[in-house]
Tab-separated table of C-alpha atoms in Angstrom:
chain	number	residue	atom	x	y	z
A	1	ASP	CA	8.856	9.698	-9.300
A	2	ILE	CA	9.830	6.061	-9.750
A	3	VAL	CA	7.399	4.282	-12.049
A	4	MET	CA	6.696	0.620	-11.331
A	5	THR	CA	5.614	-1.554	-14.259
A	6	GLN	CA	4.299	-5.067	-13.766
A	7	SER	CA	3.888	-7.886	-16.248
A	8	PRO	CA	1.794	-9.653	-17.235
A	9	GLU	CA	-1.457	-7.823	-16.464
A	10	SER	CA	-3.029	-11.168	-15.724
A	11	LEU	CA	-2.146	-14.838	-15.796
A	12	ALA	CA	-3.980	-18.110	-15.370
A	13	VAL	CA	-2.128	-21.013	-13.791
A	14	SER	CA	-3.233	-24.545	-12.971
A	15	LEU	CA	-3.495	-25.562	-9.337
A	16	GLY	CA	-0.121	-26.770	-8.085
A	17	GLU	CA	1.787	-25.065	-10.871
A	18	ARG	CA	4.188	-22.129	-10.641
A	19	ALA	CA	3.056	-18.532	-11.063
A	20	THR	CA	5.525	-15.762	-11.827
A	21	VAL	CA	4.842	-12.034	-11.610
A	22	ASN	CA	7.377	-9.491	-12.824
A	23	CYS	CA	7.997	-5.935	-11.664
A	24	LYS	CA	10.307	-3.383	-13.233
A	25	SER	CA	11.204	-0.005	-11.742
A	26	SER	CA	12.119	3.047	-13.811
A	27	ARG	CA	15.190	3.607	-11.590
A	28	SER	CA	17.156	1.287	-9.382
A	29	VAL	CA	15.663	0.737	-5.925
A	30	PHE	CA	18.899	-0.733	-4.566
A	31	SER	CA	20.632	1.135	-1.767
A	32	TYR	CA	24.395	0.754	-1.352
A	33	SER	CA	24.108	2.188	2.162
A	34	ASN	CA	22.603	-1.053	3.471
A	35	ASN	CA	22.768	-3.376	0.414
A	36	ASN	CA	19.011	-3.708	0.284
A	37	ASN	CA	16.430	-3.438	-2.449
A	38	TYR	CA	13.596	-1.177	-1.323
A	39	LEU	CA	10.807	-3.243	-2.822
A	40	ALA	CA	7.712	-4.841	-1.308
A	41	TRP	CA	4.993	-7.139	-2.631
A	42	TYR	CA	1.343	-7.091	-1.589
A	43	GLN	CA	-1.564	-9.448	-2.195
A	44	GLN	CA	-5.109	-8.125	-2.553
A	45	LYS	CA	-7.972	-10.594	-2.589
A	46	PRO	CA	-11.384	-9.500	-3.883
A	47	GLY	CA	-13.137	-7.183	-1.447
A	48	GLN	CA	-10.167	-7.046	0.928
A	49	PRO	CA	-7.393	-4.551	1.647
A	50	PRO	CA	-3.856	-5.297	0.471
A	51	LYS	CA	-1.771	-7.628	2.604
A	52	LEU	CA	2.002	-7.420	2.924
A	53	LEU	CA	3.750	-10.511	1.577
A	54	ILE	CA	7.401	-9.586	1.077
A	55	TYR	CA	9.729	-6.685	1.862
A	56	TRP	CA	13.388	-5.976	1.091
A	57	ALA	CA	12.535	-7.743	-2.196
A	58	SER	CA	12.911	-11.231	-0.718
A	59	THR	CA	12.030	-11.273	3.001
A	60	ARG	CA	8.699	-12.951	3.712
A	61	GLU	CA	6.430	-11.287	6.225
A	62	SER	CA	5.680	-13.402	9.284
A	63	GLY	CA	2.921	-15.936	8.582
A	64	VAL	CA	3.239	-15.817	4.788
A	65	PRO	CA	3.469	-19.344	3.327
A	66	ASP	CA	6.871	-20.322	1.986
A	67	ARG	CA	5.437	-21.023	-1.469
A	68	PHE	CA	5.698	-17.232	-1.919
A	69	SER	CA	9.178	-15.975	-2.737
A	70	GLY	CA	10.666	-12.761	-4.040
A	71	SER	CA	13.833	-12.231	-6.031
A	72	GLY	CA	15.651	-9.684	-8.136
A	73	SER	CA	17.771	-6.593	-7.664
A	74	GLY	CA	18.190	-3.094	-9.016
A	75	THR	CA	15.306	-2.570	-11.418
A	76	ASP	CA	13.968	-6.078	-12.076
A	77	PHE	CA	12.065	-8.162	-9.579
A	78	THR	CA	9.970	-11.318	-9.510
A	79	LEU	CA	7.303	-12.720	-7.219
A	80	THR	CA	6.991	-16.484	-7.506
A	81	ILE	CA	4.225	-18.699	-6.166
A	82	SER	CA	5.829	-22.122	-6.347
A	83	SER	CA	2.641	-24.197	-6.201
A	84	LEU	CA	-0.525	-22.215	-6.777
A	85	GLN	CA	-3.366	-22.817	-4.337
A	86	ALA	CA	-7.001	-21.779	-4.757
A	87	GLU	CA	-6.624	-19.212	-1.964
A	88	ASP	CA	-3.850	-17.446	-3.893
A	89	VAL	CA	-6.309	-16.017	-6.429
A	90	ALA	CA	-5.726	-12.289	-6.042
A	91	VAL	CA	-4.158	-9.194	-7.526
A	92	TYR	CA	-0.489	-8.744	-6.659
A	93	TYR	CA	1.216	-5.363	-6.433
A	94	CYS	CA	4.855	-4.348	-6.154
A	95	GLN	CA	5.814	-1.142	-4.357
A	96	GLN	CA	9.036	0.836	-4.088
A	97	TYR	CA	9.948	2.679	-0.904
A	98	LEU	CA	13.440	3.979	-1.719
A	99	SER	CA	12.648	7.262	-3.387
A	100	THR	CA	9.829	8.730	-1.344
A	101	PRO	CA	7.585	10.578	-1.372
A	102	PRO	CA	5.717	9.306	-3.178
A	103	TRP	CA	5.518	5.604	-2.454
A	104	THR	CA	4.616	4.101	-5.821
A	105	PHE	CA	2.923	0.861	-6.804
A	106	GLY	CA	2.773	-1.204	-9.932
A	107	GLN	CA	-0.521	-1.463	-11.800
A	108	GLY	CA	-1.158	-4.937	-10.429
A	109	THR	CA	-1.147	-8.484	-11.810
A	110	LYS	CA	-4.270	-10.610	-11.538
A	111	VAL	CA	-3.581	-14.285	-10.822
A	112	GLU	CA	-6.352	-16.752	-11.626
A	113	ILE	CA	-6.829	-20.507	-11.774
A	114	LYS	CA	-6.655	-22.113	-15.215
B	1	GLN	CA	-2.838	-7.916	17.024
B	2	VAL	CA	-2.562	-4.709	15.029
B	3	GLN	CA	-5.923	-3.409	13.871
B	4	LEU	CA	-6.881	-0.343	11.894
B	5	VAL	CA	-10.626	0.264	11.826
B	6	GLN	CA	-12.001	2.884	9.455
B	7	SER	CA	-15.238	4.819	9.370
B	8	GLY	CA	-18.114	3.878	7.117
B	9	ALA	CA	-18.942	4.576	3.501
B	10	GLU	CA	-19.727	8.121	2.398
B	11	LEU	CA	-21.817	9.521	-0.463
B	12	MET	CA	-20.756	13.073	-1.251
B	13	LYS	CA	-21.707	15.839	-3.634
B	14	PRO	CA	-19.122	17.400	-5.978
B	15	GLY	CA	-17.368	20.320	-4.293
B	16	ALA	CA	-17.924	18.984	-0.790
B	17	SER	CA	-15.361	17.720	1.717
B	18	VAL	CA	-15.136	14.298	3.296
B	19	LYS	CA	-13.361	13.262	6.489
B	20	VAL	CA	-12.451	9.616	7.016
B	21	SER	CA	-11.198	8.220	10.310
B	22	CYS	CA	-8.873	5.342	11.152
B	23	GLN	CA	-8.647	4.038	14.718
B	24	ALA	CA	-5.583	2.013	15.648
B	25	SER	CA	-5.241	-0.686	18.272
B	26	GLY	CA	-2.935	-3.535	19.228
B	27	TYR	CA	0.332	-1.582	19.242
B	28	THR	CA	1.916	1.569	20.631
B	29	PHE	CA	0.210	4.210	18.516
B	30	THR	CA	3.000	6.782	18.681
B	31	ASN	CA	5.665	4.377	17.397
B	32	ASN	CA	4.569	4.485	13.770
B	33	VAL	CA	3.535	6.533	10.789
B	34	ILE	CA	0.055	6.189	9.294
B	35	HIS	CA	-0.286	6.508	5.530
B	36	TRP	CA	-3.371	7.079	3.400
B	37	VAL	CA	-3.697	5.247	0.075
B	38	ARG	CA	-6.612	5.302	-2.311
B	39	GLN	CA	-7.826	2.862	-4.935
B	40	ALA	CA	-10.258	3.914	-7.637
B	41	PRO	CA	-12.573	1.167	-8.967
B	42	GLY	CA	-10.538	-1.409	-10.885
B	43	GLN	CA	-7.351	0.617	-10.481
B	44	SER	CA	-4.067	0.362	-8.639
B	45	LEU	CA	-3.019	1.925	-5.360
B	46	GLU	CA	-2.172	5.617	-5.035
B	47	TRP	CA	-0.315	7.088	-2.062
B	48	MET	CA	-1.795	10.309	-0.675
B	49	GLY	CA	0.204	11.244	2.409
B	50	TRP	CA	1.318	10.340	5.910
B	51	VAL	CA	1.220	11.559	9.475
B	52	ILE	CA	3.757	10.807	12.190
B	53	ALA	CA	1.584	9.625	15.055
B	54	SER	CA	3.955	10.891	17.768
B	55	ASN	CA	4.166	14.529	16.695
B	56	GLY	CA	1.526	15.080	14.026
B	57	LYS	CA	3.986	16.027	11.297
B	58	THR	CA	2.543	15.410	7.842
B	59	GLN	CA	3.679	15.043	4.249
B	60	TYR	CA	1.457	14.925	1.192
B	61	SER	CA	1.649	13.768	-2.381
B	62	ARG	CA	2.092	16.689	-4.786
B	63	LYS	CA	-1.093	15.517	-6.513
B	64	PHE	CA	-3.194	16.155	-3.410
B	65	GLN	CA	-1.278	19.077	-1.887
B	66	GLY	CA	-3.737	21.816	-0.967
B	67	ARG	CA	-6.737	19.478	-1.047
B	68	VAL	CA	-5.907	16.941	1.633
B	69	ILE	CA	-5.339	17.311	5.356
B	70	ILE	CA	-4.183	14.399	7.488
B	71	SER	CA	-4.339	14.780	11.246
B	72	ARG	CA	-4.275	12.661	14.357
B	73	ASP	CA	-5.749	12.545	17.842
B	74	ALA	CA	-3.136	10.653	19.825
B	75	PRO	CA	-5.198	10.033	22.999
B	76	ALA	CA	-7.960	8.601	20.802
B	77	ARG	CA	-5.435	6.612	18.727
B	78	THR	CA	-7.206	7.928	15.645
B	79	VAL	CA	-5.986	9.385	12.374
B	80	TYR	CA	-8.127	11.466	10.024
B	81	MET	CA	-7.937	12.181	6.319
B	82	GLU	CA	-9.955	15.094	4.969
B	83	LEU	CA	-10.230	15.602	1.215
B	84	SER	CA	-11.852	18.780	-0.063
B	85	SER	CA	-13.232	20.067	-3.375
B	86	LEU	CA	-14.395	16.571	-4.230
B	87	ARG	CA	-14.805	15.567	-7.865
B	88	PRO	CA	-16.406	12.468	-9.374
B	89	ASP	CA	-12.938	11.062	-10.086
B	90	ASP	CA	-12.237	11.077	-6.344
B	91	THR	CA	-14.640	8.148	-6.115
B	92	ALA	CA	-12.461	5.441	-4.584
B	93	ARG	CA	-11.846	3.253	-1.608
B	94	TYR	CA	-9.581	5.032	0.850
B	95	TYR	CA	-7.247	2.995	3.045
B	96	CYS	CA	-5.150	3.853	6.052
B	97	ALA	CA	-2.004	1.760	6.465
B	98	ARG	CA	0.636	1.516	9.169
B	99	GLY	CA	4.104	2.379	8.014
B	100	VAL	CA	7.189	0.541	9.151
B	101	GLY	CA	10.211	2.570	10.190
B	102	VAL	CA	10.823	5.617	12.342
B	103	SER	CA	13.618	7.743	10.907
B	104	THR	CA	13.260	6.106	7.499
B	105	PHE	CA	9.793	5.278	6.268
B	106	LEU	CA	9.600	1.887	4.607
B	107	TRP	CA	6.778	-0.511	3.677
B	108	PHE	CA	3.201	-0.782	4.953
B	109	ASP	CA	2.589	-3.754	7.232
B	110	SER	CA	-1.059	-3.427	8.226
B	111	TRP	CA	-4.063	-1.915	6.467
B	112	GLY	CA	-7.524	-0.735	7.422
B	113	GLN	CA	-10.552	-2.316	5.798
B	114	GLY	CA	-11.045	0.668	3.523
B	115	THR	CA	-13.733	3.358	3.274
B	116	LEU	CA	-15.677	3.761	0.056
B	117	VAL	CA	-16.175	7.398	-0.864
B	118	THR	CA	-18.573	7.994	-3.745
B	119	VAL	CA	-18.792	11.439	-5.308
B	120	SER	CA	-21.944	11.933	-7.356
């Protein structure tokens, strides 16, 4: 199984500042068949189910604000919130969908306001 | 809009079985896969299995093989997840999620509200 490891476990960022969440996979999730990274990011606010933010490592889901961006390739990926808003307080998870089953998630990164 | 509505919270005894439902609306039910994912208190997300809504084919995580059964009732647009031989460490919120992709199963684009199953 591909193991997904996120860092940091938590971070506190001032409103309007940049937040960066890292995700590392134990094996590459890049596919040469279609030149895509099989990685998604989800946001989970307290008491709510996860919500899809990004897929193919960098494609924003419809309706997701453009302050959210994804980057990276192979085994190392980053979710960036360019200007943190109060409503972005949540736990963020990365997920790989290349080598399935199983679909595997990172342990989550909690983003808070400083 | 896509909606997945799950059944209510359950309190179960160790050794019992629980069956959670997930009713889909807002899209063509047979066009997608439905996954089940669980989340223990304060923990990350753990994939359990999927069902192809069109034909009922299933696949399960090795961890749950033999203990979980996922099924669907296509006319009712409902998917079920039954977990047997419950243990206290099965206490978790169980989510259904719609999978993207037909021949290749990709990410999850819509989630149910979750069903809390407590085993005590």
